[in-house]
mmCIF file of N, CA and C in Angstrom:
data_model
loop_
_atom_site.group_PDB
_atom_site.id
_atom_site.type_symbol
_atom_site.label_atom_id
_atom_site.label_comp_id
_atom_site.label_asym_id
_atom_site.label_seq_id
_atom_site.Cartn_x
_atom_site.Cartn_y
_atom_site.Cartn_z
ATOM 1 N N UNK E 271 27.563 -4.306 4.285
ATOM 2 C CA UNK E 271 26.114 -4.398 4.469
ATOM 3 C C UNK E 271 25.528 -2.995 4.568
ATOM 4 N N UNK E 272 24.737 -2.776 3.579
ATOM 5 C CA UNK E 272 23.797 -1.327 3.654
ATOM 6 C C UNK E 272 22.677 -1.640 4.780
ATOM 7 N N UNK E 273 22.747 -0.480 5.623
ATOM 8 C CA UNK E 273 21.764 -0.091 6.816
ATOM 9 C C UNK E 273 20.371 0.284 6.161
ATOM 10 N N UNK E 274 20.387 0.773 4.505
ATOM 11 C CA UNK E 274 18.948 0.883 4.330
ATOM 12 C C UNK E 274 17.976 -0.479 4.806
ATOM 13 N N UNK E 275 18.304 -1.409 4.717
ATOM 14 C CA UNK E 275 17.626 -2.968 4.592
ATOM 15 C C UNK E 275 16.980 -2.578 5.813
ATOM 16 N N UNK E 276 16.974 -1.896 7.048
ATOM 17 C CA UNK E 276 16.622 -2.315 7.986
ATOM 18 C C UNK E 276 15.270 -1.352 8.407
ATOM 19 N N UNK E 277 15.205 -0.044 7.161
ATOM 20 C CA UNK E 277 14.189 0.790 7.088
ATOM 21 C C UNK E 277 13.269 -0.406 6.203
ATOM 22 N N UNK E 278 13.610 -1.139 5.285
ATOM 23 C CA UNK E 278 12.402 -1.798 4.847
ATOM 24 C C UNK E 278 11.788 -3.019 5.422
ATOM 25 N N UNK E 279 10.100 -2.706 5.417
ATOM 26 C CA UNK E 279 9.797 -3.669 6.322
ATOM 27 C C UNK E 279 9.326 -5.409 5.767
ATOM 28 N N UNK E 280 9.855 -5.371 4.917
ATOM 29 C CA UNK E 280 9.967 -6.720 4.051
ATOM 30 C C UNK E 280 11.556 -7.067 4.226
ATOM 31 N N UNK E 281 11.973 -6.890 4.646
ATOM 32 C CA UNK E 281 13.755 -7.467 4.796
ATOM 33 C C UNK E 281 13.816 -8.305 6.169
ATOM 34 N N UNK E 282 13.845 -9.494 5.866
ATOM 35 C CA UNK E 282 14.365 -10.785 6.714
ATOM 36 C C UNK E 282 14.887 -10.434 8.299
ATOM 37 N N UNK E 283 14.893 -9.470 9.124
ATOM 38 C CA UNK E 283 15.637 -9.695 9.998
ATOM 39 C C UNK E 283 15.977 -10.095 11.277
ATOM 40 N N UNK E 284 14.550 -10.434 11.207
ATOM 41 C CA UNK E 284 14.247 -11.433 13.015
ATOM 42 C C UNK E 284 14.485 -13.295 12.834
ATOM 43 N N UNK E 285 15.371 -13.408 13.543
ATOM 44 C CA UNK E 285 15.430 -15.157 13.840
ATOM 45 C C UNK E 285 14.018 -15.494 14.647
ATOM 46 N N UNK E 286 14.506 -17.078 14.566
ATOM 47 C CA UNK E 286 12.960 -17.458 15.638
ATOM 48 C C UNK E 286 13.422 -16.901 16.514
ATOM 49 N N UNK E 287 14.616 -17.132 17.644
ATOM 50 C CA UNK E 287 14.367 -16.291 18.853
ATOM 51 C C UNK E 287 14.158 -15.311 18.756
ATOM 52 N N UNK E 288 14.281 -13.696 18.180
ATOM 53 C CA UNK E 288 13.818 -12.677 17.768
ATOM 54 C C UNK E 288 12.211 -12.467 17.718
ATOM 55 N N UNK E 289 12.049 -13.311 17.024
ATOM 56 C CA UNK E 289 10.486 -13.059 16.949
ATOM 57 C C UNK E 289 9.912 -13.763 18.101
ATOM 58 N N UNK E 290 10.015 -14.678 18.188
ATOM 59 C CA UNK E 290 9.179 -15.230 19.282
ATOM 60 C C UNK E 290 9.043 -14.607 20.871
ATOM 61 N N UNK E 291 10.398 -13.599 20.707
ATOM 62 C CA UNK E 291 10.486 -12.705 22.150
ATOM 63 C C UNK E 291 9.687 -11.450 22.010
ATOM 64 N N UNK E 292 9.640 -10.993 20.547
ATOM 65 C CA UNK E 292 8.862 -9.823 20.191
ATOM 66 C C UNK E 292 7.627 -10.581 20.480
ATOM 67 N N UNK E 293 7.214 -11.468 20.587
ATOM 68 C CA UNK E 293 5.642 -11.492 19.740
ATOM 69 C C UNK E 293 4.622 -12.507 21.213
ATOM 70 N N UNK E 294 5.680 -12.779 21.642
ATOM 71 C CA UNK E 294 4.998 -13.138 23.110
ATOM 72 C C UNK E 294 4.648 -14.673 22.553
ATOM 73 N N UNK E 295 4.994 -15.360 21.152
ATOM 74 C CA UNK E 295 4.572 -16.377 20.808
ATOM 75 C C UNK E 295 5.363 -17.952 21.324
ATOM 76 N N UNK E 296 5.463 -19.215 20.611
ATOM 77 C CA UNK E 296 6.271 -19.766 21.019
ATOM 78 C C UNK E 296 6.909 -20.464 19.423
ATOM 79 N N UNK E 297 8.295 -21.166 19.234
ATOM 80 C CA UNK E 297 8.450 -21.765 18.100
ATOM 81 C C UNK E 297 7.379 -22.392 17.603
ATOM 82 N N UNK E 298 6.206 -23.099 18.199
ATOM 83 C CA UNK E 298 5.695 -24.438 17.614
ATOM 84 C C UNK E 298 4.508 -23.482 16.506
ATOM 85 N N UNK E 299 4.373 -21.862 17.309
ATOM 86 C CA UNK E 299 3.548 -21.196 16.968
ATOM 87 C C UNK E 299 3.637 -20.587 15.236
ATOM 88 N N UNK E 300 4.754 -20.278 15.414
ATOM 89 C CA UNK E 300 5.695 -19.761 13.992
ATOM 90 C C UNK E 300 5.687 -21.064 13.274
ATOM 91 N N UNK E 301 6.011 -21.914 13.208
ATOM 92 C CA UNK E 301 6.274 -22.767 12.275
ATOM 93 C C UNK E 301 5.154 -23.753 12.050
ATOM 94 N N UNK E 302 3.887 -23.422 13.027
ATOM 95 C CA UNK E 302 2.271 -23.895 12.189
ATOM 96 C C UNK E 302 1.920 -22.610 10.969
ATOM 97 N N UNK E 303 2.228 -21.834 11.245
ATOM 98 C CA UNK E 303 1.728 -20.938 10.492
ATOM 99 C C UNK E 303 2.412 -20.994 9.088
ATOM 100 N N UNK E 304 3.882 -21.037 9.276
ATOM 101 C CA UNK E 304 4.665 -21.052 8.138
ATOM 102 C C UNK E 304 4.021 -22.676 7.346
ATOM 103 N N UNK E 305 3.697 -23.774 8.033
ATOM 104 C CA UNK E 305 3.354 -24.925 7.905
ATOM 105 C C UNK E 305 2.091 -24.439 6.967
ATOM 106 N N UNK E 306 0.830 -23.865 7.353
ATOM 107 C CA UNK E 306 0.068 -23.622 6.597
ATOM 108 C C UNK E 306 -0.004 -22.809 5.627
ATOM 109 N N UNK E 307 1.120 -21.650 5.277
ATOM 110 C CA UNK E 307 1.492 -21.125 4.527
ATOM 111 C C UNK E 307 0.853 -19.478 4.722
ATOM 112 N N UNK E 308 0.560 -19.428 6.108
ATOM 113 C CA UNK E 308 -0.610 -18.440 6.297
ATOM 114 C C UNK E 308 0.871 -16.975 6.649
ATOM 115 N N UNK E 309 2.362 -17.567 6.798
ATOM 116 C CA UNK E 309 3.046 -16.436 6.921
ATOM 117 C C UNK E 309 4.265 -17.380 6.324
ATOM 118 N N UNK E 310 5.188 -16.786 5.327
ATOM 119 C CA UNK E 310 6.120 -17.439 4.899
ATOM 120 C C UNK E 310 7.223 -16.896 5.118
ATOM 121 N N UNK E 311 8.151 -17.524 6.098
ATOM 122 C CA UNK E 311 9.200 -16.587 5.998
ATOM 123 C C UNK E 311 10.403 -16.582 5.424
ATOM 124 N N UNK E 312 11.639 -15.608 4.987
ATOM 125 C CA UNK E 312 12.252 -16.296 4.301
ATOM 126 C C UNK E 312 13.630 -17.244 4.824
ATOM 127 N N UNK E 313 14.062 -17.475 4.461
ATOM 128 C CA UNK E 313 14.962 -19.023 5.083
ATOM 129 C C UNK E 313 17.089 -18.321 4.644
ATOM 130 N N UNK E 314 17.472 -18.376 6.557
ATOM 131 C CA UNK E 314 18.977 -18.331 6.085
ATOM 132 C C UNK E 314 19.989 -19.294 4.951
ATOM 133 N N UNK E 315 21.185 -18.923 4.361
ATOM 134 C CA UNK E 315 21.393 -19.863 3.854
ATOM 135 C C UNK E 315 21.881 -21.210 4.564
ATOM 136 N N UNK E 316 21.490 -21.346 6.269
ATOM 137 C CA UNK E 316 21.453 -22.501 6.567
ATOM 138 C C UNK E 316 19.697 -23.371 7.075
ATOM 139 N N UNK E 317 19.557 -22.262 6.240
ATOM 140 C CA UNK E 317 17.915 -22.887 6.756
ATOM 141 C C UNK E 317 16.871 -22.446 7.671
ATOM 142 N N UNK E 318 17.409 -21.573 7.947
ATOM 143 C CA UNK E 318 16.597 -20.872 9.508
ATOM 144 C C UNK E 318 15.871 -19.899 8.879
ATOM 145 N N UNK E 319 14.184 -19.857 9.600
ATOM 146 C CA UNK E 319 13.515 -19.258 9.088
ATOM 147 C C UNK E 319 13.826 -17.526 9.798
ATOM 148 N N UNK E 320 13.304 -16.873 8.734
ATOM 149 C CA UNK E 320 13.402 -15.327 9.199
ATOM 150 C C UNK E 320 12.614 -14.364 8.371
ATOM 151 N N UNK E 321 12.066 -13.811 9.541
ATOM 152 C CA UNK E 321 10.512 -13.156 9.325
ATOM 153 C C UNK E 321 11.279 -11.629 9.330
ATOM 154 N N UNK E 322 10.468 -10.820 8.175
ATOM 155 C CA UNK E 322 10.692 -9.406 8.230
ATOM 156 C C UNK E 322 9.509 -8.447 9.438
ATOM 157 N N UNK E 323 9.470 -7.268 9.333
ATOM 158 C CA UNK E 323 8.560 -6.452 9.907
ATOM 159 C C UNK E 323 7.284 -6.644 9.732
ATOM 160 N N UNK E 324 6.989 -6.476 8.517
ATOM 161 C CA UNK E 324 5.746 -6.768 7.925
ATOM 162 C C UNK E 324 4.759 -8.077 8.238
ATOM 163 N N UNK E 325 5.794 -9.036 8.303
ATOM 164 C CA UNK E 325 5.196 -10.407 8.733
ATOM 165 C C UNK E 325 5.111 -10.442 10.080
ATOM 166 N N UNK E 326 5.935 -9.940 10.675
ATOM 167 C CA UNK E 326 5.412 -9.396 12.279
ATOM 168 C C UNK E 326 4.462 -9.271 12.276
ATOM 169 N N UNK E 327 4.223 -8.177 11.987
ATOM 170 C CA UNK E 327 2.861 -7.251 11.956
ATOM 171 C C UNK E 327 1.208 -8.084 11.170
ATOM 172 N N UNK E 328 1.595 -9.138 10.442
ATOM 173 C CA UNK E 328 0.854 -9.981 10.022
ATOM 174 C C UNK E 328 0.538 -11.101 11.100
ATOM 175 N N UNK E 329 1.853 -11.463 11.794
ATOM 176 C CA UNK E 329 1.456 -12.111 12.630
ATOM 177 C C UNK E 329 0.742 -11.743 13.899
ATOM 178 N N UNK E 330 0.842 -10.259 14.142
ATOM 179 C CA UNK E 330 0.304 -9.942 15.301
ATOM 180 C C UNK E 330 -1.343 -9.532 15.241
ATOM 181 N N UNK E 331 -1.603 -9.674 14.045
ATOM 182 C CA UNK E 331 -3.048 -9.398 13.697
ATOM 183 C C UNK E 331 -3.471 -10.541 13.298
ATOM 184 N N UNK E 332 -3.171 -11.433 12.951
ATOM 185 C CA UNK E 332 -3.230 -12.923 12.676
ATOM 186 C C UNK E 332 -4.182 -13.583 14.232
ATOM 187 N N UNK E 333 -3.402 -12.960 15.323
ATOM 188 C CA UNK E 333 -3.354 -13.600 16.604
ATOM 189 C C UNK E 333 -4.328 -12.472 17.720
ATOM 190 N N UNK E 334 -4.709 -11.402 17.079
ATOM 191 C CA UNK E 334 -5.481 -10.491 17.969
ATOM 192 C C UNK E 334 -7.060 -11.239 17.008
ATOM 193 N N UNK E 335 -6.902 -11.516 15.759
ATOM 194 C CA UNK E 335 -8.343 -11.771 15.259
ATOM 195 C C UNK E 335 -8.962 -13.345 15.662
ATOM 196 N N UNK E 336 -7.396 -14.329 15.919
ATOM 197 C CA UNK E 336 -8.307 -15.536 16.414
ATOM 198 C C UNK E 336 -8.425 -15.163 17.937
ATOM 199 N N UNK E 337 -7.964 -14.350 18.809
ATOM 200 C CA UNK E 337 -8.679 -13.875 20.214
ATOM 201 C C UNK E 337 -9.809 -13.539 20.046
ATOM 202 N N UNK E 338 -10.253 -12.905 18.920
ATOM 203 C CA UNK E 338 -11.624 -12.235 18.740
ATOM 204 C C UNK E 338 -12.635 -13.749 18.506
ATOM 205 N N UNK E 339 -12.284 -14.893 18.192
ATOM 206 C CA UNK E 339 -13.159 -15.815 17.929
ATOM 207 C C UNK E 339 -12.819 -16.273 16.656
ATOM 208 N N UNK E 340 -12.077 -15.804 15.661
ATOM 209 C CA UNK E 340 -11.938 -16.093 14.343
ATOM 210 C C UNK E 340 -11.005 -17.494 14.442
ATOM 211 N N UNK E 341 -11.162 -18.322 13.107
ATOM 212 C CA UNK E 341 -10.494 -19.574 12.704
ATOM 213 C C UNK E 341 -9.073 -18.515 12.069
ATOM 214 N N UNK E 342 -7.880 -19.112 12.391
ATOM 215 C CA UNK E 342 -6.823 -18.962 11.604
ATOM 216 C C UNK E 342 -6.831 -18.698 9.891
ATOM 217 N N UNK E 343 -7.577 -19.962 9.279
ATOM 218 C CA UNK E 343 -8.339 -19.542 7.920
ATOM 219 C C UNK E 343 -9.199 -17.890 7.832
ATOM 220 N N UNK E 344 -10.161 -17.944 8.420
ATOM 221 C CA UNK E 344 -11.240 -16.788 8.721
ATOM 222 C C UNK E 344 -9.903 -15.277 8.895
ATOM 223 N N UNK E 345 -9.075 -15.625 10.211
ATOM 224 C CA UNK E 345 -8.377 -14.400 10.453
ATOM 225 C C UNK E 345 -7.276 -14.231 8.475
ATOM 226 N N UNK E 346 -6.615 -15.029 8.630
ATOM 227 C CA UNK E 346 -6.314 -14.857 7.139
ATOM 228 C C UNK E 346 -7.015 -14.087 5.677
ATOM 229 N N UNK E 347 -7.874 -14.687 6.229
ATOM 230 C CA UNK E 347 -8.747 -14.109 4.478
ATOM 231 C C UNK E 347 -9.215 -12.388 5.090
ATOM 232 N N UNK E 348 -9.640 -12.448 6.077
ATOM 233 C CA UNK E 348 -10.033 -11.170 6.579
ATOM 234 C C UNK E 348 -8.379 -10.238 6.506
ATOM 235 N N UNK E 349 -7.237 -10.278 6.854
ATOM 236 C CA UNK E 349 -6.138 -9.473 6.222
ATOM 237 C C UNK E 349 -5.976 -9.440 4.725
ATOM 238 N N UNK E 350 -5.820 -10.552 4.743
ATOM 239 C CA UNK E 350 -6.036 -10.120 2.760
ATOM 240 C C UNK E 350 -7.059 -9.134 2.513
ATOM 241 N N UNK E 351 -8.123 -9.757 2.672
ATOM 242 C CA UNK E 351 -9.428 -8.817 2.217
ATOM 243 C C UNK E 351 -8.636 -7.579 2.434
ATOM 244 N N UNK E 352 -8.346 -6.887 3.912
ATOM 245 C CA UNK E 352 -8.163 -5.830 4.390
ATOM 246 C C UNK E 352 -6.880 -5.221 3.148
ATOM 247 N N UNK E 353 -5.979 -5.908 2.708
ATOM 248 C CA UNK E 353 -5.000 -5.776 2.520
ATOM 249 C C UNK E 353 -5.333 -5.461 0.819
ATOM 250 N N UNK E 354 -6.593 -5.885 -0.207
ATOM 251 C CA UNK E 354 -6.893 -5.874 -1.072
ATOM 252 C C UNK E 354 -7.883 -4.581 -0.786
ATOM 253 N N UNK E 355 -8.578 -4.198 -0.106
ATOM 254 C CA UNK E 355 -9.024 -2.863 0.247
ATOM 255 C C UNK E 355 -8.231 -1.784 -0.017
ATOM 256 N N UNK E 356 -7.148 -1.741 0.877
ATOM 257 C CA UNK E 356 -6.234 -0.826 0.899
ATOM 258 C C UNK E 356 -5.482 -0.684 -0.350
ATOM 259 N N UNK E 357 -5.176 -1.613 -1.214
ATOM 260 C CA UNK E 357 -5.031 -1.788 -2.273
ATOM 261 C C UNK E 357 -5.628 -0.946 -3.806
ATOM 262 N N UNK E 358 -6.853 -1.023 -3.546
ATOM 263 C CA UNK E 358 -7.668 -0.599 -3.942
ATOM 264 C C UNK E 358 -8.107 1.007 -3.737
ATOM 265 N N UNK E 359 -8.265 1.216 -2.230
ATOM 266 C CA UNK E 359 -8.207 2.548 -2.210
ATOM 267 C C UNK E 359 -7.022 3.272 -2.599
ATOM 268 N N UNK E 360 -6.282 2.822 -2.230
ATOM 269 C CA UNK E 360 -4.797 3.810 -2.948
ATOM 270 C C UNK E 360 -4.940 3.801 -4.663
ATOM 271 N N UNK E 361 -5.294 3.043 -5.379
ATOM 272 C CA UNK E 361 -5.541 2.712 -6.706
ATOM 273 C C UNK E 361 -6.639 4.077 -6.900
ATOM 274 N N UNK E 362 -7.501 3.782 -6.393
ATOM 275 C CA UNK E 362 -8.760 4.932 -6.509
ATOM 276 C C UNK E 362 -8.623 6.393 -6.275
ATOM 277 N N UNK E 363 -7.685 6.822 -5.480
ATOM 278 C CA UNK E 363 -6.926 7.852 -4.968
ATOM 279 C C UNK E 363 -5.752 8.099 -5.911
ATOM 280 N N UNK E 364 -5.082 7.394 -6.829
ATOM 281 C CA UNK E 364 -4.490 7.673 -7.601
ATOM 282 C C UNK E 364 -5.082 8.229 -8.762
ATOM 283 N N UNK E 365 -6.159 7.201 -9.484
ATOM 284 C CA UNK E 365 -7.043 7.581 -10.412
ATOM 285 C C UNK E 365 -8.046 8.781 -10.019
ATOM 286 N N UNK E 366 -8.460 9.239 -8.930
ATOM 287 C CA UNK E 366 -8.945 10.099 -8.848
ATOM 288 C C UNK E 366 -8.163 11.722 -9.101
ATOM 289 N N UNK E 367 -6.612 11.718 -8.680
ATOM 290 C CA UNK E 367 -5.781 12.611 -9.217
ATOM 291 C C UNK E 367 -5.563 12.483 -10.288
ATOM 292 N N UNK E 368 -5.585 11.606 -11.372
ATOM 293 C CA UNK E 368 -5.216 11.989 -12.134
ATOM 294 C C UNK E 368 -6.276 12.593 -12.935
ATOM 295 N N UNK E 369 -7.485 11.890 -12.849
ATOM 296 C CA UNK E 369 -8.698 12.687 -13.515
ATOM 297 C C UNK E 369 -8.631 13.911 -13.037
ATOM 298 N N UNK E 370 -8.645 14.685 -11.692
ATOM 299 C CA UNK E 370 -8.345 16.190 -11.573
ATOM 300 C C UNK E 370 -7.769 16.944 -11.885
ATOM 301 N N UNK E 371 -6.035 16.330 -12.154
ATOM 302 C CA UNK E 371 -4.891 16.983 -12.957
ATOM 303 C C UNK E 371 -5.549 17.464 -14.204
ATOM 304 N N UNK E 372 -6.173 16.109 -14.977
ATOM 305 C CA UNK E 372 -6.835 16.066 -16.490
ATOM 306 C C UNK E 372 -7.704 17.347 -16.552
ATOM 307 N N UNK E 373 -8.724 17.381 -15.435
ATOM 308 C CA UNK E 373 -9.429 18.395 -15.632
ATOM 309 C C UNK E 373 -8.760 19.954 -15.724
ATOM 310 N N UNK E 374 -8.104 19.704 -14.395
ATOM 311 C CA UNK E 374 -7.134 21.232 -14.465
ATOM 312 C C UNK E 374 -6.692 21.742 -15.632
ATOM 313 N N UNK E 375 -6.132 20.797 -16.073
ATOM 314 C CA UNK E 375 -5.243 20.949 -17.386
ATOM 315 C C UNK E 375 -6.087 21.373 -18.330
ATOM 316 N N UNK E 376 -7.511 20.636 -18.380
ATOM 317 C CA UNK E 376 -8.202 20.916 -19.974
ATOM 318 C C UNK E 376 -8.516 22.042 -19.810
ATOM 319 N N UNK E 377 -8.957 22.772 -18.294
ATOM 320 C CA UNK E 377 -9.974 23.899 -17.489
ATOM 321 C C UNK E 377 -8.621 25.466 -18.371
ATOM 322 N N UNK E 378 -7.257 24.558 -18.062
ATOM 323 C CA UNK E 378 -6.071 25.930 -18.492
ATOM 324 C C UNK E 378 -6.205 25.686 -19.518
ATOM 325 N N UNK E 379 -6.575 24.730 -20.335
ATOM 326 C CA UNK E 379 -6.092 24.784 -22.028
ATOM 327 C C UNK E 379 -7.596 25.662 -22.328
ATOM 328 N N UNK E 380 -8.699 25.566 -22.392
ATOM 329 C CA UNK E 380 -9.850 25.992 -22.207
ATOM 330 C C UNK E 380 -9.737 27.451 -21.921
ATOM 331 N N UNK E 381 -8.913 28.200 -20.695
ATOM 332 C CA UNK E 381 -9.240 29.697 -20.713
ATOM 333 C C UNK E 381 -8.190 30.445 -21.694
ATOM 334 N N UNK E 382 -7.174 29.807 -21.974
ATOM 335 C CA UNK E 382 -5.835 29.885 -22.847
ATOM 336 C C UNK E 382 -7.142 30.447 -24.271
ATOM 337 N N UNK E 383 -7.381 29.190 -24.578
ATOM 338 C CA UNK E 383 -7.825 29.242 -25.778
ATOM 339 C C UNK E 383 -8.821 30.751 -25.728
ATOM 340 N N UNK E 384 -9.493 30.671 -24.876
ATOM 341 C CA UNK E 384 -10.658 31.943 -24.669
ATOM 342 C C UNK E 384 -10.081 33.134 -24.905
ATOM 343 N N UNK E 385 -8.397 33.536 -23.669
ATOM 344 C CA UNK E 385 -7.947 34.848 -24.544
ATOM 345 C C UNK E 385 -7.368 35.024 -25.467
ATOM 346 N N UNK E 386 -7.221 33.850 -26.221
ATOM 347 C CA UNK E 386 -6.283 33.922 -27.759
ATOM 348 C C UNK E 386 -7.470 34.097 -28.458
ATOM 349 N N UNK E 387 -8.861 34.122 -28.152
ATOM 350 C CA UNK E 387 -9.535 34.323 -29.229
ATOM 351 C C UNK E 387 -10.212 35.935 -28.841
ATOM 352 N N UNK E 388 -10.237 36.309 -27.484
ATOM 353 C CA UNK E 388 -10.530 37.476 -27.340
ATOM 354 C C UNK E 388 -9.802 38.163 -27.941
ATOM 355 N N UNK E 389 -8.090 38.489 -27.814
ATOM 356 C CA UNK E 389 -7.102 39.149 -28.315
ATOM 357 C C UNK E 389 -7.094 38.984 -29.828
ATOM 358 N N UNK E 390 -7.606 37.806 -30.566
ATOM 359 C CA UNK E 390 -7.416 37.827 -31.963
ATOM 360 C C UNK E 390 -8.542 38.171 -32.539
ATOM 361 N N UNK E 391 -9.929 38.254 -31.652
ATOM 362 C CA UNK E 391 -11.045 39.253 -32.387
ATOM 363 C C UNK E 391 -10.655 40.863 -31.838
ATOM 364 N N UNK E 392 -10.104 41.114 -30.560
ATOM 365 C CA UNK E 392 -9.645 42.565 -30.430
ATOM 366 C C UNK E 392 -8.614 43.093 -31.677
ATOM 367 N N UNK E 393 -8.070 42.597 -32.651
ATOM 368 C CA UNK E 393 -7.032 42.828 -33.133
ATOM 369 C C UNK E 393 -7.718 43.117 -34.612
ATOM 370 N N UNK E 394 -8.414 42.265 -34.816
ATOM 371 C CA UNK E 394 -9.373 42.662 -36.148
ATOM 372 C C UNK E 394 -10.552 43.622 -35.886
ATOM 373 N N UNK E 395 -10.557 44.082 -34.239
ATOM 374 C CA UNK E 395 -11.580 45.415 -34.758
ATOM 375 C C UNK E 395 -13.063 44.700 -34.301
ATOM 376 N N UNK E 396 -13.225 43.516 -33.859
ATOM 377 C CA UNK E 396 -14.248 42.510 -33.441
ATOM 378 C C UNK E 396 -15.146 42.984 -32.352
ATOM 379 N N UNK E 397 -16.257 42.580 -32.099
ATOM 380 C CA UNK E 397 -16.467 42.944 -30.565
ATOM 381 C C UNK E 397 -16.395 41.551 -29.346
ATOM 382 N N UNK E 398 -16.197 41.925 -28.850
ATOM 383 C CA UNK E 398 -15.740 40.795 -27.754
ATOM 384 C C UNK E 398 -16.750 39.887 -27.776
ATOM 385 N N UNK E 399 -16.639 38.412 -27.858
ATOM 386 C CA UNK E 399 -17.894 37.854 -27.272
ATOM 387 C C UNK E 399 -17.777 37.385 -25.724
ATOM 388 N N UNK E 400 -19.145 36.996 -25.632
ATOM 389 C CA UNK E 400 -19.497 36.810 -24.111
ATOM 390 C C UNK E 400 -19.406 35.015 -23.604
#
């Protein structure tokens, strides 16, 4: 068994008792949710459900937003949303480097070109242009 699995936070590794001691929750709690499909976890090969990090962490914001007043539905769509945001900004932050690289690049091909043409009118005797 490789120890990387346990740096990623999508890898299976809390049982119900596991989680339910992390999370201050109870079984009936975990398995409405998995019931509604609002956290899925994945299943030993004898059947036992098992939640990674990530779904932790889904569940624990799941359960701070219906404290706030939110429906289980409501807290759901509001992580997605959040989760399609973030999504998005990283997307935008990507595309925004690369348009800068682009520019950089054209900005060097651009002064390149400028002293190959200074040096090749200096060479014929030219006068510099401005």
């Amino acid at each position: 068994m490789s120890l990387d699995r346990l740096d990623d936070p999508d890898h299976p590794a809390f049982g119900m008792g596991q989680a339910v001691d992390l999370l201050g929750v109870t079984p009936a709690y975990l398995r409405n949710l998995d019931a509604a499909g609002l956290v899925s976890p994945a299943r030993s090969e004898g059947g036992h459900r098992r939640w990674s990090r990530a779904q932790l962490d889904r569940i624990v914001a799941l359960r701070e937003l219906t404290e706030h007043g939110h429906t289980l539905a409501s807290a759901a769509a509001i992580l997605d949303l959040r989760a399609d945001l973030a999504d998005e900004r990283a997307r935008h932050a990507a595309t925004t480097e690369e348009r800068d690289r682009a520019r950089r690049e054209r900005d060097t091909a651009r002064d390149e070109r400028d002293v190959a043409r200074r040096e090749l009118g200096s060479t014929r005797g030219e006068e510099p242009q401005g």
